[in-house]
XYZ file of C-alpha atoms in Angstrom:
761
model
C -78.693 -29.585 21.033
C -78.408 -30.791 17.392
C -74.616 -31.077 17.798
C -75.046 -33.018 21.007
C -77.634 -35.235 19.404
C -75.211 -36.102 16.548
C -72.708 -37.659 18.959
C -72.969 -41.459 18.898
C -72.147 -41.928 22.541
C -75.059 -39.776 23.806
C -77.995 -41.835 25.001
C -81.626 -40.770 24.807
C -81.863 -40.677 28.627
C -78.985 -38.213 28.756
C -80.587 -36.043 26.068
C -83.893 -36.116 27.985
C -82.222 -35.089 31.250
C -80.259 -32.392 29.469
C -83.409 -31.005 27.865
C -85.076 -31.026 31.262
C -82.252 -29.027 32.720
C -82.426 -26.509 29.966
C -86.217 -26.205 30.420
C -85.808 -25.814 34.167
C -83.170 -23.117 33.616
C -85.513 -21.315 31.247
C -88.356 -21.556 33.757
C -86.116 -20.337 36.550
C -85.093 -17.291 34.527
C -88.728 -16.655 33.666
C -89.884 -16.910 37.225
C -87.079 -14.632 38.473
C -87.968 -11.773 36.076
C -90.250 -9.990 38.574
C -87.705 -10.188 41.367
C -86.083 -6.795 40.676
C -89.484 -5.133 40.976
C -90.054 -6.969 44.286
C -86.758 -5.386 45.314
C -88.183 -1.987 44.322
C -91.226 -2.741 46.476
C -88.878 -3.468 49.444
C -87.022 -0.189 48.789
C -90.289 1.757 48.718
C -91.353 0.216 52.003
C -87.983 1.186 53.486
C -88.403 4.689 52.050
C -91.762 5.064 53.800
C -90.115 4.200 57.097
C -87.333 6.685 56.473
C -89.724 9.493 55.601
C -91.691 8.902 58.816
C -88.493 8.966 60.888
C -87.341 12.162 59.145
C -90.770 13.697 59.812
C -90.308 12.985 63.515
C -86.841 14.572 63.321
C -88.192 17.692 61.741
C -91.088 17.833 64.183
C -88.728 17.633 67.104
C -86.401 20.282 65.730
C -89.288 22.607 64.888
C -90.754 22.278 68.382
C -87.312 22.225 70.047
C -87.991 18.792 71.542
C -84.561 17.272 71.108
C -85.738 14.002 72.580
C -87.764 13.629 69.356
C -91.218 12.286 70.310
C -92.801 9.736 67.958
C -95.560 11.556 66.076
C -95.443 10.111 62.533
C -93.438 6.992 63.012
C -95.393 4.993 65.645
C -96.007 1.358 66.169
C -99.346 0.184 64.799
C -100.715 -2.405 62.334
C -99.859 -0.254 59.273
C -96.285 0.521 60.297
C -95.588 -3.073 61.299
C -96.875 -4.219 57.888
C -94.578 -1.780 56.126
C -91.615 -2.895 58.292
C -92.363 -6.559 57.464
C -92.173 -5.678 53.749
C -88.914 -3.827 54.281
C -87.473 -6.876 56.053
C -88.136 -9.183 53.060
C -84.448 -9.846 52.373
C -83.374 -11.268 55.783
C -86.297 -13.722 55.802
C -85.732 -14.888 52.189
C -84.589 -18.488 52.460
C -85.001 -19.486 48.785
C -82.861 -17.055 46.826
C -79.043 -17.395 46.916
C -77.126 -14.270 47.696
C -73.631 -14.918 46.314
C -72.605 -11.309 45.586
C -71.058 -8.893 48.008
C -73.929 -6.394 47.466
C -76.453 -9.167 48.083
C -74.857 -10.102 51.361
C -74.400 -6.458 52.432
C -78.037 -5.713 51.662
C -79.135 -8.610 53.829
C -76.981 -7.503 56.713
C -78.003 -3.880 56.139
C -81.625 -4.802 56.418
C -80.962 -6.240 59.898
C -79.143 -3.090 60.873
C -82.038 -1.048 59.502
C -84.372 -3.122 61.663
C -82.315 -2.268 64.744
C -82.569 1.418 63.866
C -86.362 1.158 63.429
C -86.790 -0.544 66.759
C -84.692 2.098 68.517
C -86.810 4.807 66.965
C -90.145 3.239 67.815
C -89.479 2.625 71.502
C -90.993 5.868 72.887
C -94.162 5.259 70.855
C -95.039 2.445 73.310
C -96.036 5.196 75.785
C -98.763 6.470 73.441
C -100.742 3.238 73.592
C -103.252 2.037 76.083
C -102.857 -1.362 77.779
C -104.658 -3.343 75.082
C -102.822 -1.736 72.195
C -99.499 -2.118 73.952
C -99.932 -5.838 74.482
C -101.146 -6.513 70.951
C -98.360 -4.444 69.323
C -95.648 -5.994 71.447
C -96.867 -9.435 70.486
C -96.952 -8.482 66.821
C -93.455 -7.020 66.980
C -92.223 -10.087 68.848
C -93.568 -12.385 66.135
C -91.942 -10.282 63.462
C -88.508 -10.153 65.233
C -88.517 -13.808 66.212
C -89.407 -14.785 62.659
C -86.610 -12.640 61.389
C -84.106 -14.066 63.905
C -85.064 -17.673 63.194
C -84.731 -17.186 59.438
C -81.330 -15.514 59.866
C -80.171 -18.349 62.113
C -81.224 -20.844 59.495
C -79.291 -18.920 56.849
C -76.217 -18.757 59.105
C -76.374 -22.493 59.665
C -76.852 -23.339 55.975
C -74.172 -20.808 54.849
C -76.618 -18.715 52.854
C -75.615 -15.611 54.820
C -71.865 -16.140 54.881
C -69.142 -17.334 52.518
C -67.329 -20.597 53.128
C -64.671 -22.782 51.651
C -61.870 -21.441 49.462
C -63.213 -17.881 49.372
C -63.279 -17.607 53.146
C -59.815 -19.195 53.472
C -58.398 -16.872 50.779
C -59.891 -13.828 52.528
C -58.563 -14.678 55.949
C -55.174 -15.483 54.377
C -55.135 -11.974 52.963
C -56.077 -10.594 56.367
C -53.222 -12.465 58.102
C -50.609 -11.522 55.506
C -51.505 -7.881 54.994
C -53.014 -6.974 58.348
C -55.862 -5.110 56.566
C -59.371 -6.036 55.574
C -59.809 -6.338 51.864
C -63.090 -5.781 50.092
C -65.755 -8.087 51.485
C -63.767 -9.083 54.525
C -66.506 -8.026 56.912
C -68.983 -10.141 55.018
C -66.783 -13.238 54.822
C -65.930 -13.176 58.513
C -67.879 -16.444 58.944
C -71.022 -15.978 60.963
C -69.851 -13.363 63.417
C -71.565 -10.248 61.981
C -75.012 -11.907 61.424
C -74.749 -13.333 64.923
C -74.154 -9.787 66.236
C -77.291 -8.509 64.516
C -79.310 -11.423 65.828
C -78.145 -10.747 69.358
C -78.883 -7.068 69.046
C -82.399 -7.711 67.735
C -83.142 -10.059 70.574
C -81.797 -7.595 73.127
C -83.911 -4.816 71.671
C -86.966 -7.069 71.817
C -86.269 -7.793 75.512
C -85.855 -4.021 76.103
C -89.264 -3.482 74.499
C -90.855 -6.029 76.854
C -89.181 -4.576 79.944
C -90.039 -1.041 78.912
C -93.668 -1.988 78.446
C -93.933 -3.216 82.024
C -92.378 -0.017 83.332
C -94.621 2.132 81.135
C -97.762 0.584 82.538
C -96.793 1.472 86.084
C -95.285 4.840 85.200
C -98.590 5.929 83.680
C -100.382 5.060 86.878
C -97.960 7.137 88.943
C -98.173 10.124 86.559
C -101.942 9.868 86.355
C -102.418 10.029 90.139
C -100.108 13.114 90.306
C -101.915 14.681 87.415
C -105.329 14.295 88.998
C -104.112 15.904 92.218
C -102.691 18.893 90.351
C -105.830 19.080 88.173
C -108.085 19.412 91.223
C -105.945 22.223 92.616
C -105.987 24.180 89.298
C -109.731 23.546 88.933
C -110.412 25.218 92.253
C -108.308 28.219 91.237
C -110.227 28.495 87.979
C -113.534 28.550 89.844
C -112.228 31.340 92.045
C -111.089 33.326 88.956
C -114.418 32.870 87.134
C -116.595 35.892 87.841
C -120.373 35.345 87.569
C -121.802 36.748 84.355
C -118.336 37.423 82.888
C -115.953 35.535 80.610
C -112.564 34.427 81.640
C -110.068 36.974 80.350
C -107.435 36.060 77.784
C -104.703 36.496 80.414
C -106.354 34.037 82.816
C -106.979 31.576 79.961
C -103.346 31.869 78.909
C -102.228 31.065 82.436
C -104.716 28.195 82.588
C -103.449 26.737 79.306
C -99.824 27.193 80.391
C -100.445 25.270 83.582
C -101.912 22.310 81.729
C -99.163 22.600 79.094
C -96.601 22.247 81.866
C -98.522 19.236 83.233
C -98.767 17.601 79.870
C -95.111 18.247 79.035
C -93.544 17.142 82.311
C -96.043 14.278 82.688
C -95.758 13.024 79.130
C -95.356 9.225 79.062
C -93.270 9.551 75.868
C -90.920 11.997 77.607
C -90.510 9.743 80.644
C -89.890 6.775 78.310
C -87.321 8.768 76.324
C -85.503 9.595 79.581
C -85.413 5.997 80.766
C -82.347 3.772 80.905
C -83.797 1.329 78.345
C -84.193 4.105 75.765
C -80.665 5.351 76.362
C -79.383 1.778 76.005
C -81.298 1.351 72.736
C -79.743 4.518 71.480
C -76.243 3.305 72.221
C -77.031 -0.059 70.625
C -78.445 1.687 67.573
C -75.293 3.779 67.180
C -73.211 0.642 67.472
C -75.134 -1.179 64.696
C -74.914 1.901 62.483
C -71.170 2.065 62.857
C -71.010 -1.605 62.074
C -73.091 -1.173 58.951
C -70.949 1.742 57.765
C -67.829 -0.403 58.188
C -69.464 -3.112 56.147
C -70.191 -0.591 53.420
C -66.685 0.874 53.546
C -65.218 -2.610 53.118
C -67.310 -3.095 49.999
C -66.930 0.189 48.204
C -65.079 -1.602 45.370
C -67.743 -4.251 45.004
C -70.909 -2.181 44.532
C -71.575 -3.799 41.110
C -71.300 -7.351 42.490
C -74.989 -8.305 42.716
C -75.640 -11.890 41.509
C -79.018 -12.725 43.006
C -82.344 -12.769 41.237
C -83.078 -9.309 42.669
C -80.306 -7.987 40.391
C -79.851 -4.167 40.359
C -82.613 -3.597 42.915
C -80.243 -4.983 45.609
C -78.043 -1.889 45.222
C -81.139 0.355 45.496
C -82.189 -1.414 48.689
C -78.698 -1.235 50.101
C -78.299 2.528 49.503
C -81.784 3.461 50.752
C -81.584 1.425 53.915
C -78.072 2.728 54.582
C -79.446 6.255 54.380
C -82.306 5.271 56.650
C -79.916 3.681 59.182
C -77.779 6.817 59.367
C -80.705 9.264 59.558
C -82.612 7.019 61.927
C -79.745 6.936 64.407
C -80.034 10.667 65.156
C -83.151 10.489 67.260
C -82.159 7.453 69.404
C -78.744 8.901 69.966
C -80.159 12.285 71.029
C -82.542 10.533 73.445
C -79.474 9.286 75.313
C -79.066 12.865 76.505
C -82.766 13.513 77.276
C -82.002 13.107 80.966
C -80.200 16.467 80.783
C -83.696 18.025 80.889
C -83.585 17.334 84.646
C -81.696 19.350 87.224
C -78.044 18.264 87.340
C -76.499 17.712 90.724
C -73.980 15.490 92.399
C -76.790 13.390 93.879
C -78.414 13.040 90.411
C -75.149 11.986 88.797
C -74.443 9.462 91.570
C -77.919 7.985 91.210
C -77.275 7.355 87.545
C -73.804 5.963 88.046
C -75.129 3.662 90.779
C -76.507 1.203 88.241
C -77.293 -1.500 90.821
C -80.337 0.468 92.091
C -83.513 -0.497 90.319
C -86.536 1.771 90.871
C -89.757 0.178 92.051
C -91.802 1.069 88.945
C -89.696 -1.276 86.855
C -90.886 -4.372 88.739
C -94.061 -3.168 90.486
C -96.336 -4.446 87.729
C -94.853 -7.898 88.030
C -95.194 -7.701 91.832
C -98.870 -6.796 91.441
C -99.400 -9.859 89.233
C -97.537 -11.919 91.774
C -99.908 -10.892 94.561
C -103.048 -11.186 92.494
C -105.077 -14.369 92.425
C -105.814 -16.507 89.326
C -109.374 -17.743 88.867
C -109.108 -21.502 88.845
C -111.616 -23.537 86.883
C -111.091 -26.583 89.053
C -111.948 -26.941 92.726
C -109.043 -29.227 93.633
C -107.104 -27.512 96.443
C -103.821 -29.248 95.676
C -104.025 -28.230 92.026
C -104.598 -24.604 93.123
C -101.510 -24.722 95.398
C -99.355 -26.127 92.595
C -100.562 -23.590 90.104
C -100.088 -20.726 92.555
C -96.535 -21.848 93.444
C -95.671 -22.187 89.727
C -97.056 -18.681 89.089
C -94.992 -17.231 91.935
C -91.845 -19.022 90.736
C -92.285 -17.802 87.170
C -92.910 -14.246 88.290
C -89.915 -14.332 90.648
C -87.756 -15.351 87.734
C -89.329 -12.599 85.573
C -88.678 -9.987 88.307
C -85.058 -11.111 88.547
C -84.682 -11.043 84.810
C -86.320 -7.576 84.631
C -83.844 -6.239 87.187
C -80.952 -7.768 85.274
C -82.087 -6.122 82.049
C -82.547 -2.736 83.751
C -79.123 -2.943 85.372
C -77.532 -3.891 82.016
C -79.345 -0.982 80.304
C -78.138 1.380 82.978
C -74.588 0.182 82.484
C -74.886 0.863 78.764
C -76.550 4.228 79.425
C -73.596 5.293 81.567
C -71.495 5.630 78.373
C -73.182 8.785 77.089
C -73.514 9.992 80.698
C -69.784 9.833 81.191
C -69.305 11.749 78.011
C -71.643 14.481 79.329
C -69.763 14.570 82.650
C -66.517 15.042 80.870
C -67.940 17.853 78.737
C -69.440 19.553 81.737
C -66.204 19.216 83.704
C -64.238 20.802 80.883
C -66.824 23.604 80.658
C -66.647 24.120 84.433
C -62.837 24.316 84.348
C -63.005 26.810 81.513
C -65.448 28.988 83.479
C -63.211 28.758 86.543
C -60.151 29.774 84.583
C -62.054 32.555 82.880
C -63.307 33.857 86.219
C -59.773 33.697 87.698
C -57.944 35.557 84.927
C -60.748 37.632 83.439
C -62.876 38.257 86.420
C -65.519 40.932 86.178
C -67.907 42.048 88.926
C -71.193 40.216 88.603
C -74.554 41.591 89.374
C -77.065 39.276 91.041
C -80.589 40.029 90.015
C -83.268 39.182 92.475
C -86.620 38.032 91.301
C -89.583 40.270 91.988
C -92.453 38.915 94.083
C -94.727 38.463 91.040
C -92.131 36.310 89.337
C -91.669 34.257 92.480
C -95.435 33.697 92.745
C -95.544 32.714 89.081
C -92.707 30.234 89.563
C -94.484 28.798 92.579
C -97.668 28.345 90.491
C -95.676 26.534 87.814
C -93.905 24.340 90.286
C -97.166 22.773 91.446
C -97.987 21.871 87.853
C -94.794 19.891 87.409
C -95.252 16.121 87.405
C -92.267 13.934 88.379
C -92.058 10.216 88.074
C -89.425 10.260 90.824
C -89.086 12.866 93.512
C -85.306 13.147 93.003
C -85.728 13.971 89.286
C -86.442 17.668 89.361
C -86.932 19.918 86.418
C -84.627 22.975 86.352
C -85.937 26.446 85.591
C -84.503 26.420 82.068
C -86.544 23.337 81.183
C -89.811 24.894 82.496
C -89.014 28.118 80.627
C -88.430 26.117 77.463
C -91.799 24.424 77.842
C -93.525 27.776 78.434
C -91.796 29.294 75.426
C -93.161 26.454 73.250
C -96.740 27.138 74.253
C -96.285 30.884 73.790
C -94.859 30.261 70.328
C -97.857 28.120 69.464
C -100.320 30.737 70.717
C -98.567 33.578 68.887
C -98.513 31.510 65.721
C -102.231 30.822 66.063
C -102.975 34.513 66.575
C -101.959 35.080 62.976
C -104.668 32.686 61.893
C -107.632 34.518 63.433
C -110.935 34.493 61.445
C -111.065 37.968 60.005
C -114.418 37.603 58.215
C -116.044 36.308 61.431
C -114.585 39.264 63.388
C -116.213 41.716 60.933
C -119.614 40.117 61.553
C -119.156 40.068 65.318
C -118.207 43.721 65.403
C -121.630 44.592 64.021
C -123.272 42.743 66.905
C -123.832 44.754 70.087
C -125.603 42.268 72.328
C -127.528 39.011 72.420
C -130.952 40.284 71.346
C -130.849 38.197 68.176
C -131.168 35.029 70.281
C -134.598 36.229 71.341
C -135.715 37.178 67.860
C -135.096 34.077 65.842
C -137.742 31.802 67.440
C -141.002 32.991 68.983
C -143.207 31.142 71.398
C -146.227 32.616 69.577
C -145.500 30.389 66.538
C -147.728 27.323 66.828
C -145.778 24.070 66.435
C -146.428 21.912 63.416
C -146.405 18.757 65.549
C -147.470 18.011 69.056
C -143.944 16.990 70.017
C -141.373 19.765 70.286
C -137.881 19.100 69.080
C -134.653 20.626 70.224
C -132.515 22.895 68.186
C -128.825 23.788 68.176
C -126.618 26.766 67.419
C -125.335 25.530 64.051
C -128.736 24.582 62.608
C -130.189 27.939 63.575
C -127.302 29.789 61.948
C -127.528 27.671 58.802
C -131.276 28.260 58.516
C -130.908 32.011 58.972
C -128.087 32.168 56.467
C -130.263 30.200 54.030
C -132.969 32.848 54.290
C -130.449 35.650 53.817
C -128.890 34.228 50.634
C -132.276 33.433 49.136
C -132.955 37.155 48.698
C -132.141 37.740 44.993
C -131.549 41.560 45.170
C -128.596 41.288 47.468
C -125.246 41.757 45.740
C -123.167 38.650 45.179
C -120.090 40.059 46.982
C -122.159 40.771 50.096
C -123.624 37.252 50.001
C -120.131 35.751 49.582
C -118.905 37.784 52.535
C -121.752 36.492 54.663
C -121.072 32.896 53.636
C -117.381 33.305 54.476
C -118.174 34.780 57.871
C -120.662 32.075 58.791
C -118.362 29.389 57.511
C -115.570 30.599 59.763
C -118.000 30.894 62.681
C -119.432 27.444 62.215
C -115.961 26.006 62.764
C -116.009 27.272 66.351
C -119.760 26.754 66.797
C -119.267 23.079 65.904
C -116.395 22.889 68.352
C -118.630 24.296 71.069
C -121.383 21.817 70.311
C -119.123 18.767 70.053
C -117.462 19.642 73.318
C -120.401 20.797 75.424
C -123.581 19.489 73.642
C -123.087 15.759 73.555
C -126.579 14.377 74.139
C -127.929 11.984 71.497
C -130.655 14.398 70.297
C -128.181 17.271 69.971
C -125.739 15.063 68.070
C -128.510 14.204 65.591
C -129.403 17.860 65.067
C -125.733 18.828 64.650
C -125.363 16.163 61.953
C -128.362 17.603 60.125
C -126.819 21.069 60.325
C -123.545 19.819 58.791
C -125.361 18.099 55.945
C -127.546 21.162 55.275
C -124.569 23.591 55.361
C -122.760 21.643 52.713
C -125.687 22.113 50.331
C -126.085 25.809 51.206
C -122.444 26.835 50.981
C -121.334 24.803 47.983
C -124.452 24.304 45.849
C -126.649 27.204 47.060
C -129.451 24.734 47.653
C -131.694 24.079 50.600
C -132.939 20.451 50.799
C -132.530 20.095 47.077
C -134.250 23.425 46.198
C -132.286 26.180 44.493
C -131.878 29.373 46.531
C -131.129 31.639 43.578
C -134.583 32.805 42.563
C -136.268 29.686 43.994
C -139.704 30.735 42.783
C -139.927 32.919 39.599
C -143.180 34.418 40.795
C -141.798 35.299 44.265
C -140.497 38.904 44.043
C -141.374 40.450 47.356
C -139.997 39.523 50.780
C -143.370 38.118 51.808
C -143.570 35.884 48.740
C -139.973 34.609 49.208
C -140.560 33.869 52.921
C -143.919 32.291 52.106
C -142.305 29.960 49.582
C -139.675 28.873 52.093
C -142.303 28.361 54.812
C -144.627 26.315 52.609
C -141.768 24.209 51.334
C -140.595 23.504 54.891
C -144.127 22.744 56.028
C -144.696 20.291 53.223
C -141.459 18.418 54.046
C -142.351 18.295 57.739
C -145.868 17.028 56.946
C -144.542 14.286 54.656
C -141.958 13.145 57.171
C -143.862 13.609 60.397
C -144.086 9.877 61.016
C -140.321 9.529 61.465
C -139.066 9.514 65.019
C -135.973 11.623 65.677
C -134.593 8.887 67.824
C -134.685 6.389 64.999
C -131.459 5.673 63.063
C -133.050 3.724 60.215
C -133.170 6.656 57.765
C -130.634 9.345 58.596
C -131.291 11.298 55.437
C -134.993 11.642 56.131
C -134.297 12.602 59.752
C -131.915 15.368 58.599
C -134.540 16.691 56.171
C -137.221 16.613 58.839
C -135.115 18.474 61.429
C -133.899 21.086 58.917
C -137.393 21.778 57.581
C -138.884 22.005 61.089
C -136.245 24.571 62.080
C -136.772 26.619 58.888
C -140.542 26.670 59.433
C -140.288 28.126 62.919
C -137.705 30.702 61.890
C -139.763 31.918 58.865
C -142.945 32.084 60.916
C -141.111 34.100 63.610
C -139.785 36.579 60.991
C -143.181 37.035 59.412
C -144.828 37.398 62.796
C -142.370 40.110 63.818
C -143.507 42.263 60.855
C -147.226 41.496 61.328
C -149.059 42.549 58.144
C -146.295 44.804 56.890
C -144.103 42.017 55.551
C -144.661 43.080 51.930
C -143.503 46.594 52.746
C -140.118 45.328 53.928
C -137.343 45.591 51.388
C -134.870 42.735 50.830
C -132.031 44.973 52.014
C -133.806 45.696 55.274
C -134.545 42.031 55.909
C -130.974 41.108 55.044
C -129.622 43.657 57.492
C -131.865 42.331 60.215
C -130.847 38.683 59.514
C -127.203 39.837 59.553
C -127.704 41.344 63.015
C -129.509 38.226 64.344
C -126.772 35.909 62.942
C -124.081 38.074 64.574
C -125.891 38.016 67.943
C -126.361 34.280 67.886
C -122.744 33.713 66.911
C -121.675 36.005 69.748
C -123.898 34.150 72.231
C -122.548 30.792 71.145
C -118.916 31.910 71.135
C -119.147 33.084 74.778
C -118.653 29.355 75.502
C -115.162 29.403 73.916
C -113.348 29.903 77.267
C -115.190 26.875 78.661
C -114.297 24.863 75.572
C -110.609 25.862 75.940
C -110.727 24.838 79.636
C -112.347 21.531 78.750
C -109.807 20.853 76.012
C -106.970 21.484 78.462
C -107.993 18.432 80.460
C -108.181 15.121 78.633
C -109.356 12.047 80.506
C -106.777 9.672 78.994
C -103.090 10.238 79.561
C -102.163 9.232 75.998
C -104.295 12.008 74.472
C -103.382 14.723 76.933
C -100.628 16.451 75.021
C -102.668 16.551 71.820
C -105.675 17.930 73.700
C -103.672 20.745 75.371
C -102.145 21.525 71.958
C -105.651 21.945 70.542
C -106.593 24.205 73.483
C -103.535 26.439 72.954
C -104.199 26.630 69.222
C -107.810 27.508 69.849
C -106.853 30.192 72.352
C -104.576 31.871 69.883
C -107.142 31.767 67.068
C -110.000 33.109 69.197
C -108.117 35.611 71.364
C -109.607 38.553 69.491
C -113.098 37.091 69.712
C -112.821 36.563 73.460
C -111.550 40.138 73.893
C -114.496 41.446 71.852
C -117.059 39.602 73.970
C -115.482 39.955 77.388
C -117.304 43.173 78.363
C -120.746 41.801 77.528
C -123.002 40.872 80.374
C -123.945 37.192 80.170
C -127.390 36.009 81.147
C -127.912 34.640 84.656
C -127.437 31.045 83.681
C -125.262 28.308 85.045
C -122.005 27.743 83.172
C -123.321 24.463 81.768
C -126.553 26.032 80.562
C -124.764 28.668 78.500
C -123.837 25.982 75.995
C -127.464 25.359 74.958
C -129.354 27.762 72.710
C -132.754 26.625 74.131
C -131.618 27.803 77.585
C -130.784 31.213 76.190
C -134.192 31.366 74.477
C -135.945 30.345 77.707
C -134.059 33.036 79.597
C -134.988 35.824 77.185
C -138.622 34.738 76.691
C -139.353 34.031 80.325
C -141.279 36.803 82.101
C -139.176 36.300 85.217
C -135.614 35.549 84.084
């Protein structure tokens, strides 16, 4: 600047403008310093998407579901936010991208977006109507914003090279006949336009698939309810009064619902649709295009000139890996239709692309026939609006059919490949049979197997009657549930089983609470399985002379048991009062198990002067009574002070249990040793656990049937897992005679108590 200032011909205005330019350049460099870290942020967002897609791949491979259902990578607010961050480069209108890596990264982001959309398509089937509409709108806004920004960049030249560089590149192409480095990027606006077209087509596919999914779910739901009623009647016939359902019958019951959930899965039906196959082919096309772009720029991987600097290469590599890995699932879904029975009729129906099934357009037809509530009373206005509505929906129906036919035409590509492979395989088998023929033995199925196949066939749900599942597909579904059950068998609660083996009946249910104990309050409150078990365990571990290893074993056994007790209560005891009591039990058990405290009082030598059993029980009784007396003004139905309610319920339960124990020994309580009392408590706890766990078959049956179609697969999975874990428990309890109670009454401990204490059960 001093040298410039020494020149005589330089004016002050020129020096001022030059200084301003230098300052602006300094400011620009300063403001662009964080840009590489923003690039890292984009790369991390892309990495999250890739990890979710890989998780779905591994899940599908592990469960042998080669149509790869969406479990981890689903469309929701969180995933759309991450995707929006990963798409920062294509929507960046301010930063110039002069380098080859910069341009390739922008184009690669659009290819990555195509892969993401192809992966997410089956997840539409996991949403209810409200979620589906909101997520489609959100995705539409994201894609349209992306497309508009890319179109602006194409128009302004920000996403393509122009002028001398483009002319030089195409001159090299014409002279040499080969594409030099960067030729794919400098090919004017052709490649960005391809990506824009693909993104818009995928968005249209999403909208069309959503309409079909809404109607498909209704069809599958009606067929599911019919099959459910049939199976429910069979279950009632198999249920013997006073006996538990056997493990074999429960396994068959779970298998039936597993078949229904698997064949009637909305995700599976979506994965087998023409739109999903078309999206898989489109995804493969964009991946090949992206790989060609990268191959054409292998010599220019250090050419990043934007403000993002080195982070552009990181984004490019990560999104390239994501594009390649993310193509596997959509491409495999193109062959998901092979899960159905192959026949000449089936092949012809798929080749005949002009046929559009009714469920594709039935939702639009329903809207067309429905009436719109008009705010105005003008008849002419109503006629005009109705005609406009019909016209718009007719156009939408025609457009929907066009999209479906187009998707079917695209989906024929992998189908023809499959037909060629099957034809070659058939020719090979024919030649092998001709030249290396061996006598074949035809095995006939025994009657039991035929009956079993017939039972399974009625559980199969088909969206279309001509799309039948072959025997190999049904066997594969059954093998998956058997694998899950066998895997769960290895996770059985061993400590709980030791405790249950010491129980011989249900007498402990009668012993824990006596009607002879006068209530503290005029109003009687309900109890529940878990609170009773926690209170009895609290009394047991408060005995100081019991060895620590025995106490730890009891805590482990009860802890394992409470997992299933809680499951029974949450499934079968769902009244408001029971939910409140269950919440109190959970809060209390945390204190007892972790801190060895009961309502803030230490259980290890709670009272230094309490040495005998009578003194220990007396201290617990008096403490519980004082708490109840202090909190007796609180209504259990109130929700204003949950902590006080939990203390009140826990103390009231403890008081009744202690009084019952002391009453059972009459005046001989001080003669009882701690070991004797502990043994009796152990027996009572085992009996109560056994009584509660007799409801496990009913819980498994309830878990098999979920009310909403979106949660059905998960619910049946939980039922199969629970069956495997509790198989030994059910076998242990199956020979015990249950009380003469209704199936619904067996879930409530107060019903058991009333049965045992009633003089005329």
